[in-house]
């Protein structure tokens, strides 16, 4: 049996690492990389650090508008699928690579498994929400990380093929955190001391492509006077330059703007941060797993459990709310009631697929 895994963006490399390890015990796997992310620190560093198998196909689609990017991927993936004829296609998360992979497969009548199915922010202005909803509705096997995700799918009438497995990012974190603590020297390299700094990541279109929002976020960071380490996504760096915000950041003595870091360094920076400011989906979850208070620079989140449990607060791009949360937000207690699985989601996914496809 042959499975084709389709990935293209940073969080997908992290998600596929534990799943691929398990899948290869049951299947022949081929990896198709769309080329959505291509800079060394957005791409290759993850394959090297996490021992992910090299892609069998690299489509090199690169950056562009949604139509250009998704269309290019669709064409490239279709060609590979026609040649390889896998028994199943596996897609992850909610990026344009996810949707293109699923769409190419369904038209060729190839079964689709979606890892991280059922997530909803209920905000259709976010490209990720469109990608998730459409992918879920054409998938045959839907691997939901949480109870909430299962309920979301049921409400949309999707009942067959839904499995509650837990979250593969939790698997990845459990597997790598000890390695990260041993190997990473990032705190020394950056001159950071545990719990004496905050971490920020910003890359979502609603924040970066909107000058008012990005400026308000940066002003809040600068005015907080807290030491904030800020590994900037290339998209964000581009817009910081476009909006003339780079000079402001360079002048500010409390903002440490650095290139994106590898996963092991990221885990260490996250674990030792006093608070995390982010619009990332994955980083919100990792903050929760590591018990670091999270301030989410969005109006809505698909990871509602982290908010319900008091470890995450939604502040959008509002300067005074961000500043207030930096100063005052503390988790409401020791509650830690939501489960993202038991660290064996990847094993369950591989087992379910091997049972189902053998039939
Ligand atoms: C994509 C996903 C987003 C996910 C994020 C993970 C979509 C619609 N968005 O957003 O859901 O959270 O990945 O990081 O799929 N760029 C580079 N080098 C790279 C990659 C990107 O310079 O290696 C720059 C380019 O200017 C590009 C911009 O970043 O135009 C945006 O990249 P793109 O892949 O389109 O979207 P992301 O913002 O990365
Ligand atoms: N990440 C990383 N280095 C960074 C920023 C993020 O390794 O400089 C990791 C992070 O730990 C998490 C994943 O990338 O595992 C999240 O991806 P991202 O924020 O790009 O996308 P999202 O989760 O929002 O889709």
Short mmCIF file of C-alpha atoms and ligand atoms in Angstrom, two decimals:
data_model
loop_
_atom_site.label_atom_id
_atom_site.label_comp_id
_atom_site.label_asym_id
_atom_site.label_seq_id
_atom_site.Cartn_x
_atom_site.Cartn_y
_atom_site.Cartn_z
CA UNK A 1 0.00 0.00 0.00
CA UNK A 2 1.27 3.41 -0.94
CA UNK A 3 0.57 6.67 0.90
CA UNK A 4 1.44 10.07 -0.53
CA UNK A 5 2.09 12.74 2.10
CA UNK A 6 1.66 16.31 0.88
CA UNK A 7 3.34 19.14 2.78
CA UNK A 8 4.69 22.59 1.99
CA UNK A 9 4.70 24.92 4.99
CA UNK A 10 6.69 25.05 8.25
CA UNK A 11 4.06 23.66 10.64
CA UNK A 12 3.41 20.75 8.27
CA UNK A 13 7.01 19.60 8.44
CA UNK A 14 6.71 19.50 12.23
CA UNK A 15 3.35 17.66 12.11
CA UNK A 16 4.52 15.06 9.59
CA UNK A 17 7.66 14.15 11.55
CA UNK A 18 5.99 11.86 14.14
CA UNK A 19 3.32 10.63 11.71
CA UNK A 20 5.79 9.64 9.03
CA UNK A 21 7.82 7.65 11.54
CA UNK A 22 4.71 5.58 12.37
CA UNK A 23 3.34 5.40 8.83
CA UNK A 24 6.50 3.81 7.51
CA UNK A 25 5.92 0.81 9.80
CA UNK A 26 2.81 -0.01 7.73
CA UNK A 27 3.09 1.66 4.31
CA UNK A 28 5.36 2.79 1.51
CA UNK A 29 5.32 6.56 1.86
CA UNK A 30 6.18 9.11 -0.79
CA UNK A 31 6.55 12.76 0.20
CA UNK A 32 5.40 15.56 -2.08
CA UNK A 33 6.68 19.01 -1.07
CA UNK A 34 4.83 21.84 -2.79
CA UNK A 35 7.59 24.39 -2.17
CA UNK A 36 5.24 26.83 -0.41
CA UNK A 37 8.03 27.49 2.12
CA UNK A 38 11.53 27.40 0.69
CA UNK A 39 13.98 29.54 2.75
CA UNK A 40 16.45 27.39 4.68
CA UNK A 41 15.07 28.42 8.08
CA UNK A 42 11.44 27.88 6.98
CA UNK A 43 12.10 24.54 5.35
CA UNK A 44 15.31 22.53 5.26
CA UNK A 45 16.25 23.09 8.90
CA UNK A 46 13.17 21.07 9.95
CA UNK A 47 14.00 18.14 7.66
CA UNK A 48 17.53 18.10 9.08
CA UNK A 49 16.66 18.48 12.77
CA UNK A 50 13.61 16.22 12.85
CA UNK A 51 14.97 13.46 10.61
CA UNK A 52 12.10 13.80 8.18
CA UNK A 53 12.52 11.76 4.99
CA UNK A 54 13.65 13.87 2.03
CA UNK A 55 10.79 14.79 -0.33
CA UNK A 56 10.46 12.45 -3.32
CA UNK A 57 8.99 15.34 -5.32
CA UNK A 58 9.70 19.04 -4.84
CA UNK A 59 7.26 21.13 -6.86
CA UNK A 60 8.90 24.50 -6.22
CA UNK A 61 5.66 26.49 -6.45
CA UNK A 62 6.91 29.24 -4.13
CA UNK A 63 5.11 32.45 -3.18
CA UNK A 64 2.31 34.37 -4.87
CA UNK A 65 -1.37 35.19 -4.68
CA UNK A 66 -3.77 32.51 -3.46
CA UNK A 67 -4.86 31.67 -7.01
CA UNK A 68 -1.33 31.50 -8.36
CA UNK A 69 -0.06 29.44 -5.46
CA UNK A 70 -2.99 27.03 -5.06
CA UNK A 71 -3.38 26.64 -8.83
CA UNK A 72 0.31 25.89 -9.33
CA UNK A 73 0.22 23.30 -6.59
CA UNK A 74 -2.93 21.69 -7.97
CA UNK A 75 -1.31 21.19 -11.36
CA UNK A 76 1.96 19.87 -9.95
CA UNK A 77 0.33 17.53 -7.42
CA UNK A 78 -2.07 16.12 -10.03
CA UNK A 79 0.82 15.16 -12.30
CA UNK A 80 2.61 13.33 -9.50
CA UNK A 81 -0.55 11.55 -8.32
CA UNK A 82 -1.35 10.33 -11.84
CA UNK A 83 2.16 8.93 -12.10
CA UNK A 84 2.36 7.43 -8.61
CA UNK A 85 -1.27 6.32 -8.10
CA UNK A 86 -1.11 6.14 -4.28
CA UNK A 87 -3.83 4.33 -2.31
CA UNK A 88 -4.21 7.33 -0.04
CA UNK A 89 -3.18 10.97 0.20
CA UNK A 90 -2.38 12.47 3.59
CA UNK A 91 -2.69 16.23 4.16
CA UNK A 92 -2.09 18.33 7.27
CA UNK A 93 -3.64 21.43 8.78
CA UNK A 94 -5.02 24.37 6.86
CA UNK A 95 -2.58 25.89 4.39
CA UNK A 96 -2.91 26.30 0.65
CA UNK A 97 -0.79 23.13 0.31
CA UNK A 98 -3.46 21.25 2.30
CA UNK A 99 -6.32 22.37 0.09
CA UNK A 100 -4.42 21.83 -3.18
CA UNK A 101 -3.44 18.33 -2.07
CA UNK A 102 -6.98 17.39 -1.13
CA UNK A 103 -8.54 18.90 -4.23
CA UNK A 104 -6.12 17.22 -6.64
CA UNK A 105 -6.77 13.87 -4.95
CA UNK A 106 -10.56 13.96 -4.77
CA UNK A 107 -10.82 14.65 -8.50
CA UNK A 108 -8.66 11.60 -9.17
CA UNK A 109 -10.79 9.48 -6.80
CA UNK A 110 -7.89 8.93 -4.44
CA UNK A 111 -8.85 8.60 -0.78
CA UNK A 112 -7.83 11.48 1.48
CA UNK A 113 -6.83 11.56 5.15
CA UNK A 114 -6.81 14.94 6.89
CA UNK A 115 -4.69 15.32 10.00
CA UNK A 116 -5.94 18.14 12.24
CA UNK A 117 -9.50 17.89 10.95
CA UNK A 118 -12.47 19.73 12.44
CA UNK A 119 -10.76 22.89 13.60
CA UNK A 120 -12.87 26.01 13.17
CA UNK A 121 -12.29 29.68 13.93
CA UNK A 122 -15.69 30.55 12.41
CA UNK A 123 -14.02 33.44 10.63
CA UNK A 124 -14.29 33.00 6.87
CA UNK A 125 -12.06 36.02 6.19
CA UNK A 126 -9.13 33.85 7.22
CA UNK A 127 -7.75 31.83 4.31
CA UNK A 128 -7.00 29.01 6.75
CA UNK A 129 -10.71 28.64 7.60
CA UNK A 130 -11.64 28.16 3.94
CA UNK A 131 -8.84 25.63 3.52
CA UNK A 132 -9.97 23.66 6.58
CA UNK A 133 -13.67 23.56 5.79
CA UNK A 134 -13.18 22.54 2.16
CA UNK A 135 -10.57 19.92 3.00
CA UNK A 136 -12.74 18.36 5.70
CA UNK A 137 -15.70 18.11 3.34
CA UNK A 138 -13.77 16.11 0.76
CA UNK A 139 -11.75 13.90 3.12
CA UNK A 140 -12.45 10.22 3.79
CA UNK A 141 -10.54 9.92 7.07
CA UNK A 142 -10.69 12.86 9.45
CA UNK A 143 -8.25 12.79 12.33
CA UNK A 144 -9.51 15.21 14.95
CA UNK A 145 -7.13 16.41 17.67
CA UNK A 146 -9.81 17.37 20.21
CA UNK A 147 -13.43 16.67 21.23
CA UNK A 148 -14.31 20.17 20.03
CA UNK A 149 -13.04 19.31 16.57
CA UNK A 150 -15.18 16.14 16.49
CA UNK A 151 -18.24 18.17 17.49
CA UNK A 152 -17.56 20.76 14.80
CA UNK A 153 -17.48 18.03 12.16
CA UNK A 154 -20.68 16.44 13.44
CA UNK A 155 -22.44 19.81 13.32
CA UNK A 156 -21.52 20.08 9.64
CA UNK A 157 -22.96 16.62 9.01
CA UNK A 158 -19.59 14.87 8.73
CA UNK A 159 -19.84 11.67 10.78
CA UNK A 160 -18.25 8.88 8.75
CA UNK A 161 -14.51 8.50 8.96
CA UNK A 162 -14.08 10.82 11.97
CA UNK A 163 -11.55 9.64 14.57
CA UNK A 164 -10.51 11.37 17.78
CA UNK A 165 -6.78 10.70 17.91
CA UNK A 166 -5.25 13.59 19.85
CA UNK A 167 -2.89 16.16 18.47
CA UNK A 168 0.21 15.20 16.48
CA UNK A 169 1.90 18.47 17.52
CA UNK A 170 1.70 17.21 21.10
CA UNK A 171 3.44 14.01 19.95
CA UNK A 172 6.12 16.11 18.27
CA UNK A 173 6.65 18.23 21.35
CA UNK A 174 6.89 15.29 23.75
CA UNK A 175 9.36 13.56 21.47
CA UNK A 176 11.57 16.61 21.01
CA UNK A 177 11.46 18.61 24.22
CA UNK A 178 14.18 16.62 26.01
CA UNK A 179 16.38 16.67 22.91
CA UNK A 180 15.81 20.43 22.68
CA UNK A 181 16.75 21.02 26.32
CA UNK A 182 19.95 19.05 25.82
CA UNK A 183 21.02 20.34 22.43
CA UNK A 184 19.83 23.94 22.14
CA UNK A 185 22.18 26.76 23.14
CA UNK A 186 19.82 29.46 21.93
CA UNK A 187 19.29 31.24 25.27
CA UNK A 188 23.04 31.76 25.71
CA UNK A 189 23.45 32.74 22.09
CA UNK A 190 20.79 35.42 22.44
CA UNK A 191 21.83 36.45 25.96
CA UNK A 192 18.41 35.51 27.39
CA UNK A 193 17.63 34.33 30.90
CA UNK A 194 14.77 32.02 31.74
CA UNK A 195 11.50 33.86 32.53
CA UNK A 196 13.12 37.27 32.01
CA UNK A 197 11.79 37.80 28.49
CA UNK A 198 8.66 37.32 26.40
CA UNK A 199 8.42 35.63 23.00
CA UNK A 200 6.48 37.04 20.05
CA UNK A 201 5.59 35.56 16.66
CA UNK A 202 3.37 37.32 14.11
CA UNK A 203 2.64 36.14 10.59
CA UNK A 204 -1.10 35.88 9.93
CA UNK A 205 -2.34 37.86 6.95
CA UNK A 206 -4.90 39.78 9.04
CA UNK A 207 -2.00 41.26 11.03
CA UNK A 208 0.81 41.54 8.51
CA UNK A 209 -1.07 42.74 5.42
CA UNK A 210 -2.82 45.50 7.37
CA UNK A 211 -0.57 48.45 8.23
CA UNK A 212 -2.76 49.66 11.09
CA UNK A 213 -2.76 46.26 12.78
CA UNK A 214 0.94 45.57 12.36
CA UNK A 215 1.86 49.05 13.57
CA UNK A 216 -0.42 48.74 16.58
CA UNK A 217 1.14 45.38 17.52
CA UNK A 218 4.70 46.70 17.15
CA UNK A 219 3.87 49.85 19.14
CA UNK A 220 2.40 47.74 21.92
CA UNK A 221 5.57 45.60 22.03
CA UNK A 222 7.85 48.64 22.12
CA UNK A 223 5.79 50.59 24.66
CA UNK A 224 5.57 47.58 27.01
CA UNK A 225 9.26 48.00 27.84
CA UNK A 226 9.46 44.23 28.28
CA UNK A 227 12.32 42.37 26.61
CA UNK A 228 10.62 40.67 23.67
CA UNK A 229 12.39 38.18 21.41
CA UNK A 230 10.73 38.22 18.01
CA UNK A 231 11.69 35.56 15.43
CA UNK A 232 10.12 37.16 12.38
CA UNK A 233 8.47 35.14 9.62
CA UNK A 234 9.69 36.35 6.17
CA UNK A 235 6.20 37.63 5.41
CA UNK A 236 6.34 39.86 8.49
CA UNK A 237 9.84 41.08 7.78
CA UNK A 238 8.69 42.07 4.28
CA UNK A 239 5.77 44.12 5.62
CA UNK A 240 7.81 45.68 8.43
CA UNK A 241 10.05 47.06 5.68
CA UNK A 242 7.14 48.10 3.44
CA UNK A 243 5.42 50.03 6.24
CA UNK A 244 8.67 51.66 7.44
CA UNK A 245 8.45 49.93 10.82
CA UNK A 246 11.93 48.44 10.71
CA UNK A 247 13.62 51.64 11.90
CA UNK A 248 11.26 51.85 14.87
CA UNK A 249 12.15 48.29 15.87
CA UNK A 250 15.86 48.82 15.39
CA UNK A 251 15.74 51.91 17.61
CA UNK A 252 13.79 50.12 20.35
CA UNK A 253 16.15 48.55 22.87
CA UNK A 254 13.60 46.02 24.16
CA UNK A 255 12.84 44.21 20.88
CA UNK A 256 15.18 41.47 19.76
CA UNK A 257 14.25 40.85 16.13
CA UNK A 258 15.83 37.61 14.87
CA UNK A 259 15.35 35.31 11.84
CA UNK A 260 12.98 32.34 12.28
CA UNK A 261 14.56 29.64 14.42
CA UNK A 262 14.57 25.84 14.13
CA UNK A 263 12.05 23.76 16.08
CA UNK A 264 14.44 22.70 18.88
CA UNK A 265 15.50 26.28 19.59
CA UNK A 266 11.87 27.38 19.37
CA UNK A 267 10.77 24.89 22.02
CA UNK A 268 13.47 26.15 24.38
CA UNK A 269 12.60 29.81 23.75
CA UNK A 270 8.92 29.01 24.34
CA UNK A 271 9.44 27.01 27.51
CA UNK A 272 11.58 29.70 29.12
CA UNK A 273 9.45 32.67 28.10
CA UNK A 274 7.45 34.44 30.79
CA UNK A 275 4.62 35.01 28.33
CA UNK A 276 4.08 34.30 24.65
CA UNK A 277 2.50 36.76 22.22
CA UNK A 278 1.42 35.13 18.98
CA UNK A 279 -1.07 34.79 16.15
CA UNK A 280 0.20 31.31 15.29
CA UNK A 281 -2.05 28.29 15.76
CA UNK A 282 0.79 25.95 16.63
CA UNK A 283 2.49 28.34 19.03
CA UNK A 284 -0.77 28.86 21.01
CA UNK A 285 -0.93 25.11 21.57
CA UNK A 286 2.73 24.77 22.46
CA UNK A 287 2.33 27.57 25.03
CA UNK A 288 -0.48 25.52 26.60
CA UNK A 289 1.49 22.27 26.53
CA UNK A 290 4.43 24.04 28.19
CA UNK A 291 2.25 25.97 30.66
CA UNK A 292 3.32 29.39 29.48
CA UNK A 293 0.62 32.11 29.47
CA UNK A 294 -0.34 33.02 25.91
CA UNK A 295 -1.60 36.35 24.55
CA UNK A 296 -3.17 35.73 21.15
CA UNK A 297 -3.03 38.56 18.65
CA UNK A 298 -6.28 37.50 16.99
CA UNK A 299 -9.99 38.06 17.51
CA UNK A 300 -10.79 34.34 17.34
CA UNK A 301 -9.01 31.07 17.75
CA UNK A 302 -9.69 27.52 16.66
CA UNK A 303 -7.86 26.29 19.81
CA UNK A 304 -10.71 27.32 22.12
CA UNK A 305 -9.66 24.90 24.87
CA UNK A 306 -6.58 26.99 25.64
CA UNK A 307 -8.79 30.04 26.22
CA UNK A 308 -11.51 28.16 28.15
CA UNK A 309 -8.86 26.80 30.48
CA UNK A 310 -7.58 30.29 31.26
CA UNK A 311 -4.11 29.95 29.71
CA UNK A 312 -4.76 32.01 26.59
CA UNK A 313 -6.37 35.41 26.05
CA UNK A 314 -7.57 36.85 22.74
CA UNK A 315 -6.62 40.50 22.27
CA UNK A 316 -6.60 40.99 18.50
CA UNK A 317 -4.37 43.80 17.25
CA UNK A 318 -5.64 46.34 19.76
CA UNK A 319 -2.70 48.25 21.23
CA UNK A 320 -4.11 48.96 24.67
CA UNK A 321 -5.46 45.41 25.07
CA UNK A 322 -2.10 43.94 24.11
CA UNK A 323 -0.34 46.25 26.56
CA UNK A 324 -2.78 45.41 29.33
CA UNK A 325 -2.37 41.67 28.73
CA UNK A 326 1.42 41.95 28.70
CA UNK A 327 1.22 43.62 32.08
CA UNK A 328 -1.67 41.88 33.75
CA UNK A 329 -2.70 38.62 32.11
CA UNK A 330 -2.12 35.60 34.31
CA UNK A 331 -3.73 32.16 33.96
CA UNK A 332 -6.71 31.90 36.27
CA UNK A 333 -5.28 29.05 38.31
CA UNK A 334 -3.80 25.62 37.96
CA UNK A 335 -6.60 24.42 35.67
CA UNK A 336 -5.24 22.21 32.98
CA UNK A 337 -8.32 20.31 32.04
CA UNK A 338 -8.15 19.85 28.30
CA UNK A 339 -6.38 16.98 26.70
CA UNK A 340 -4.73 17.01 23.32
CA UNK A 341 -4.24 13.26 23.45
CA UNK A 342 -1.61 11.10 25.10
CA UNK A 343 1.30 11.71 22.78
CA UNK A 344 0.33 8.69 20.65
CA UNK A 345 -1.86 10.39 18.05
CA UNK A 346 0.56 9.53 15.25
CA UNK A 347 0.60 5.85 16.19
CA UNK A 348 -3.21 5.79 16.26
CA UNK A 349 -3.44 7.47 12.86
CA UNK A 350 -1.07 4.98 11.27
CA UNK A 351 -2.91 2.03 12.88
CA UNK A 352 -6.35 3.22 11.83
CA UNK A 353 -5.18 3.74 8.27
CA UNK A 354 -3.56 0.34 8.07
CA UNK A 355 -6.75 -1.33 9.33
CA UNK A 356 -9.01 0.68 7.05
CA UNK A 357 -6.95 0.36 3.89
CA UNK A 358 -6.45 -3.38 4.35
CA UNK A 359 -10.18 -3.99 4.09
C1 LIG B 1 1.22 30.03 5.40
C2 LIG B 1 -0.21 29.60 5.65
C3 LIG B 1 -0.57 29.89 7.10
C4 LIG B 1 0.43 29.26 8.05
C5 LIG B 1 1.84 29.67 7.68
C6 LIG B 1 2.81 28.89 8.52
C7 LIG B 1 -1.70 29.78 3.71
C8 LIG B 1 -2.79 30.54 3.09
N1 LIG B 1 -1.13 30.32 4.81
O1 LIG B 1 1.27 31.44 5.58
O2 LIG B 1 -1.85 29.33 7.38
O3 LIG B 1 0.14 29.69 9.36
O4 LIG B 1 2.09 29.36 6.29
O5 LIG B 1 4.04 29.54 8.64
O6 LIG B 1 -1.35 28.73 3.25
N2 LIG B 1 8.15 33.81 2.24
C9 LIG B 1 9.52 33.82 2.10
N3 LIG B 1 10.18 32.63 2.20
C10 LIG B 1 9.55 31.45 2.47
C11 LIG B 1 8.16 31.47 2.60
C12 LIG B 1 7.47 32.64 2.50
O7 LIG B 1 10.13 34.86 1.86
O8 LIG B 1 10.22 30.42 2.57
C13 LIG B 1 7.43 35.11 2.17
C14 LIG B 1 7.00 35.51 0.76
O9 LIG B 1 7.11 36.91 0.67
C15 LIG B 1 5.54 35.11 0.74
C16 LIG B 1 5.11 35.34 2.17
O10 LIG B 1 6.24 35.01 2.95
O11 LIG B 1 4.79 35.87 -0.16
C17 LIG B 1 3.92 34.51 2.60
O12 LIG B 1 4.16 33.12 2.39
P1 LIG B 1 2.94 32.10 2.14
O13 LIG B 1 3.44 30.72 2.09
O14 LIG B 1 2.12 32.57 1.01
O15 LIG B 1 2.03 32.29 3.41
P2 LIG B 1 2.44 32.30 4.95
O16 LIG B 1 2.25 33.67 5.47
O17 LIG B 1 3.74 31.64 5.14
N1 LIG B 2 8.21 27.60 14.80
C1 LIG B 2 9.58 27.40 14.69
N2 LIG B 2 10.38 28.50 14.53
C2 LIG B 2 9.90 29.78 14.49
C3 LIG B 2 8.49 29.96 14.60
C4 LIG B 2 7.68 28.85 14.75
O1 LIG B 2 10.06 26.26 14.74
O2 LIG B 2 10.68 30.72 14.34
C5 LIG B 2 7.33 26.42 14.98
C6 LIG B 2 6.48 26.46 16.22
O3 LIG B 2 7.18 25.97 17.34
C7 LIG B 2 5.31 25.57 15.82
C8 LIG B 2 5.16 25.83 14.33
O4 LIG B 2 6.41 26.40 13.91
O5 LIG B 2 5.62 24.21 16.00
C9 LIG B 2 4.05 26.80 14.08
O6 LIG B 2 4.09 27.22 12.77
P1 LIG B 2 3.61 28.65 12.29
O7 LIG B 2 3.53 29.57 13.43
O8 LIG B 2 4.47 29.03 11.14
O9 LIG B 2 2.17 28.34 11.66
P2 LIG B 2 0.71 28.07 12.24
O10 LIG B 2 0.81 27.12 13.35
O11 LIG B 2 0.15 29.40 12.63
O12 LIG B 2 -0.02 27.55 11.07
#
